[in-house]
Amino acid sequence: LLDNHAGASIVRSRRRPRGCLGEDTCRRPPVGAMKEMFQDMYYQLKEMRPRTLAHQVLNLCMIVCSALMIWKSLMVLTESESPVVVVLSGSMEPAFHRGDILFLHMGYAPFRAGDIVVFKVADRDIPIVHRVIKVHEKPTGVVDILTKGDNNSVDDRGLYAAGQSWINKEHIIGRAKGYLPYIGMVTIIMNDYPLLKYCLVGLMGLFVLTSKE
């Protein structure tokens, strides 16, 4: 019979090494695990029958088409050409911060000072999200709108096209109705590093193609 001290010494001697999942299996380094995963995907694609591969490609196309249908449906429901946008600067702090996701809806209500709108101007590819500070309604029905960022010291006339002092309804994409903080940082990072974006999209495609379900 062994006493407690001897038993304790035996238990100590059989402790699993650091980083091991079991007696004989240890965790692989992250780089090695990723390499092995890509190798498995490659061999799965290589050994896949043409009919099975065609089926997986159709699944991938269905996923892409479903995403496009959801986006188009949101455009119809929100009456906005871009129902979801990401804040790219700090000009609207403290209301919104860089990386926040905004949910837009156009609606038919008249624009009023205090509304937060997303608009496009000539010669600028990226929409701007700022607050309405002045609204002039003309007898003809045309509505002139002046905007400004909450964190800016001056209005947006310097951002408008040359010779333009106001924006109109046709420039506005939608009104901000809700937001999620910082979720859009993923989109910003992928836009800043296009190679990362292409790698992630390619990786998602490989997962779909090699999926067994």
Coordinates of C-alpha atoms in Angstrom, one line a residue:
L1 CA 0.0 0.0 0.0
L2 CA 1.1 3.5 -0.8
D3 CA 0.7 6.4 1.6
N4 CA -0.9 9.7 0.7
H5 CA 2.5 11.3 0.0
A6 CA 3.5 8.6 -2.3
G7 CA 0.2 8.7 -4.1
A8 CA 0.5 12.5 -4.5
S9 CA 3.9 12.0 -6.0
I10 CA 2.5 9.6 -8.5
V11 CA -0.3 12.0 -9.4
R12 CA 2.2 14.8 -9.9
S13 CA 4.3 12.6 -12.1
R14 CA 1.4 11.9 -14.4
R15 CA 0.3 15.5 -15.0
R16 CA -0.3 16.3 -18.6
P17 CA 2.2 18.6 -20.3
R18 CA 1.2 22.2 -20.8
G19 CA -0.9 22.7 -24.0
C20 CA -2.0 19.0 -24.2
L21 CA -5.6 17.9 -24.5
G22 CA -5.0 14.3 -23.4
E23 CA -2.4 11.8 -22.5
D24 CA -1.0 11.4 -26.0
T25 CA -2.5 14.3 -27.9
C26 CA -1.2 17.9 -27.6
R27 CA -2.5 21.1 -29.2
R28 CA -1.0 21.9 -32.5
P29 CA 0.4 25.4 -33.1
P30 CA -2.1 27.7 -34.7
V31 CA -0.1 28.1 -37.9
G32 CA 0.3 24.3 -38.2
A33 CA -3.5 23.8 -37.6
M34 CA -4.3 26.4 -40.3
K35 CA -2.0 24.7 -42.7
E36 CA -3.5 21.3 -42.0
M37 CA -7.0 22.7 -42.5
F38 CA -6.2 24.2 -45.9
Q39 CA -4.5 20.9 -46.9
D40 CA -7.7 19.0 -45.9
M41 CA -9.8 21.4 -48.0
Y42 CA -7.5 21.0 -51.0
Y43 CA -7.6 17.3 -50.9
Q44 CA -11.4 17.3 -50.4
L45 CA -11.8 19.4 -53.5
K46 CA -9.3 17.3 -55.4
E47 CA -11.1 14.0 -54.5
M48 CA -14.6 15.4 -55.0
R49 CA -16.7 14.0 -57.8
P50 CA -17.7 16.4 -60.6
R51 CA -21.3 16.0 -59.8
T52 CA -20.7 16.7 -56.1
L53 CA -18.6 19.7 -56.9
A54 CA -21.3 21.1 -59.2
H55 CA -23.8 20.6 -56.3
Q56 CA -21.6 22.5 -53.9
V57 CA -21.0 25.3 -56.5
L58 CA -24.8 25.6 -56.8
N59 CA -25.1 25.9 -53.0
L60 CA -22.6 28.7 -53.0
C61 CA -24.5 30.5 -55.8
M62 CA -27.7 30.1 -53.9
I63 CA -26.1 31.7 -50.8
V64 CA -25.0 34.6 -52.9
C65 CA -28.3 35.0 -54.6
S66 CA -30.1 34.8 -51.2
A67 CA -27.9 37.6 -49.8
L68 CA -28.7 39.8 -52.8
M69 CA -32.4 39.1 -52.5
I70 CA -32.4 40.0 -48.8
W71 CA -30.5 43.2 -49.6
K72 CA -33.0 44.2 -52.4
S73 CA -35.9 43.4 -50.1
L74 CA -34.4 45.7 -47.5
M75 CA -34.1 48.4 -50.1
V76 CA -37.8 48.1 -50.9
L77 CA -38.9 48.0 -47.3
T78 CA -36.8 51.0 -46.2
E79 CA -37.2 53.0 -49.4
S80 CA -33.4 53.5 -49.4
E81 CA -30.8 52.5 -51.9
S82 CA -28.5 51.6 -49.0
P83 CA -30.4 50.4 -46.0
V84 CA -27.3 49.8 -43.9
V85 CA -24.2 52.0 -43.8
V86 CA -21.0 52.2 -41.7
V87 CA -19.8 55.4 -40.1
L88 CA -16.3 56.1 -41.4
S89 CA -15.3 59.2 -39.4
G90 CA -15.7 60.9 -36.1
S91 CA -17.6 63.9 -37.4
M92 CA -20.8 62.8 -35.7
E93 CA -19.4 62.1 -32.2
P94 CA -20.7 61.8 -29.6
A95 CA -23.9 60.6 -31.3
F96 CA -22.1 58.1 -33.5
H97 CA -18.6 56.8 -33.6
R98 CA -16.3 55.4 -36.3
G99 CA -17.3 51.8 -36.9
D100 CA -21.0 52.2 -35.9
I101 CA -23.5 50.6 -38.2
L102 CA -26.6 52.7 -39.1
F103 CA -29.9 51.4 -40.2
L104 CA -31.7 53.8 -42.6
H105 CA -35.2 54.5 -43.6
M106 CA -36.4 57.2 -46.0
G107 CA -40.1 57.5 -45.3
Y108 CA -42.4 60.3 -46.5
A109 CA -42.3 62.6 -43.5
P110 CA -40.9 66.1 -44.2
F111 CA -37.3 66.7 -43.2
R112 CA -36.8 68.7 -40.1
A113 CA -33.9 70.2 -38.3
G114 CA -32.4 67.6 -36.0
D115 CA -32.9 64.7 -38.4
I116 CA -29.7 62.6 -39.1
V117 CA -29.5 61.9 -42.8
V118 CA -27.1 60.1 -45.1
F119 CA -26.5 61.9 -48.4
K120 CA -24.4 61.9 -51.5
V121 CA -22.8 64.8 -53.2
A122 CA -21.2 65.2 -56.6
D123 CA -17.6 64.2 -56.9
R124 CA -17.7 62.2 -53.7
D125 CA -18.0 58.4 -53.9
I126 CA -18.6 57.8 -50.1
P127 CA -21.9 59.0 -48.6
I128 CA -21.9 61.4 -45.6
V129 CA -23.9 61.0 -42.4
H130 CA -24.6 64.4 -40.8
R131 CA -27.4 66.2 -39.0
V132 CA -29.9 68.6 -40.6
I133 CA -29.6 72.1 -39.1
K134 CA -31.7 74.2 -41.5
V135 CA -34.7 73.4 -43.8
H136 CA -36.1 75.9 -46.4
E137 CA -39.4 74.8 -48.0
K138 CA -40.1 76.8 -51.2
P139 CA -43.6 77.4 -52.6
T140 CA -42.7 75.2 -55.6
G141 CA -42.3 72.2 -53.3
V142 CA -38.5 72.1 -53.5
V143 CA -36.9 71.6 -50.1
D144 CA -33.4 73.0 -49.4
I145 CA -31.5 71.3 -46.6
L146 CA -28.3 72.3 -44.8
T147 CA -26.4 69.8 -42.8
K148 CA -23.5 69.8 -40.3
G149 CA -21.5 67.2 -38.4
D150 CA -22.1 67.3 -34.6
N151 CA -18.4 67.3 -34.1
N152 CA -17.6 69.9 -36.8
S153 CA -17.3 73.6 -36.1
V154 CA -18.8 74.7 -39.5
D155 CA -21.7 73.5 -41.7
D156 CA -21.2 71.3 -44.8
R157 CA -21.2 73.9 -47.5
G158 CA -17.5 73.2 -47.9
L159 CA -18.3 69.5 -48.6
Y160 CA -21.0 70.2 -51.2
A161 CA -20.3 70.4 -54.9
A162 CA -18.8 73.7 -56.2
G163 CA -21.4 76.4 -56.2
Q164 CA -23.9 74.3 -54.2
S165 CA -25.1 75.8 -50.9
W166 CA -27.9 73.3 -50.1
I167 CA -28.8 69.7 -50.7
N168 CA -32.2 68.4 -51.8
K169 CA -34.2 65.2 -51.3
E170 CA -32.6 63.6 -54.3
H171 CA -29.2 63.8 -52.6
I172 CA -30.4 61.9 -49.5
I173 CA -30.1 58.2 -49.2
G174 CA -32.1 57.8 -45.9
R175 CA -32.6 58.9 -42.4
A176 CA -30.8 57.1 -39.5
K177 CA -33.3 55.2 -37.4
G178 CA -31.1 52.9 -35.4
Y179 CA -27.5 51.8 -34.9
L180 CA -25.2 49.1 -33.6
P181 CA -21.9 50.4 -32.0
Y182 CA -18.6 49.5 -33.5
I183 CA -19.8 46.4 -35.4
G184 CA -18.8 48.0 -38.7
M185 CA -15.1 48.1 -37.7
V186 CA -14.8 44.7 -39.5
T187 CA -15.9 46.4 -42.7
I188 CA -13.5 49.3 -42.2
I189 CA -10.6 46.9 -41.6
M190 CA -11.4 44.9 -44.7
N191 CA -11.6 48.1 -46.8
D192 CA -8.3 49.3 -45.4
Y193 CA -6.7 45.9 -46.2
P194 CA -8.3 44.6 -49.4
L195 CA -6.1 41.5 -49.4
L196 CA -7.6 40.5 -46.1
K197 CA -11.1 40.9 -47.5
Y198 CA -10.3 38.7 -50.5
C199 CA -8.8 36.1 -48.3
L200 CA -11.8 36.0 -46.0
V201 CA -14.2 35.8 -49.0
G202 CA -12.2 33.0 -50.5
L203 CA -12.0 31.2 -47.2
M204 CA -15.8 31.4 -46.9
G205 CA -16.2 30.0 -50.4
L206 CA -13.9 27.1 -49.6
F207 CA -15.9 26.3 -46.5
V208 CA -19.1 26.2 -48.5
L209 CA -17.5 24.1 -51.3
T210 CA -16.0 21.5 -48.9
S211 CA -19.0 21.4 -46.5
K212 CA -20.5 17.9 -46.3
E213 CA -24.0 19.1 -45.4

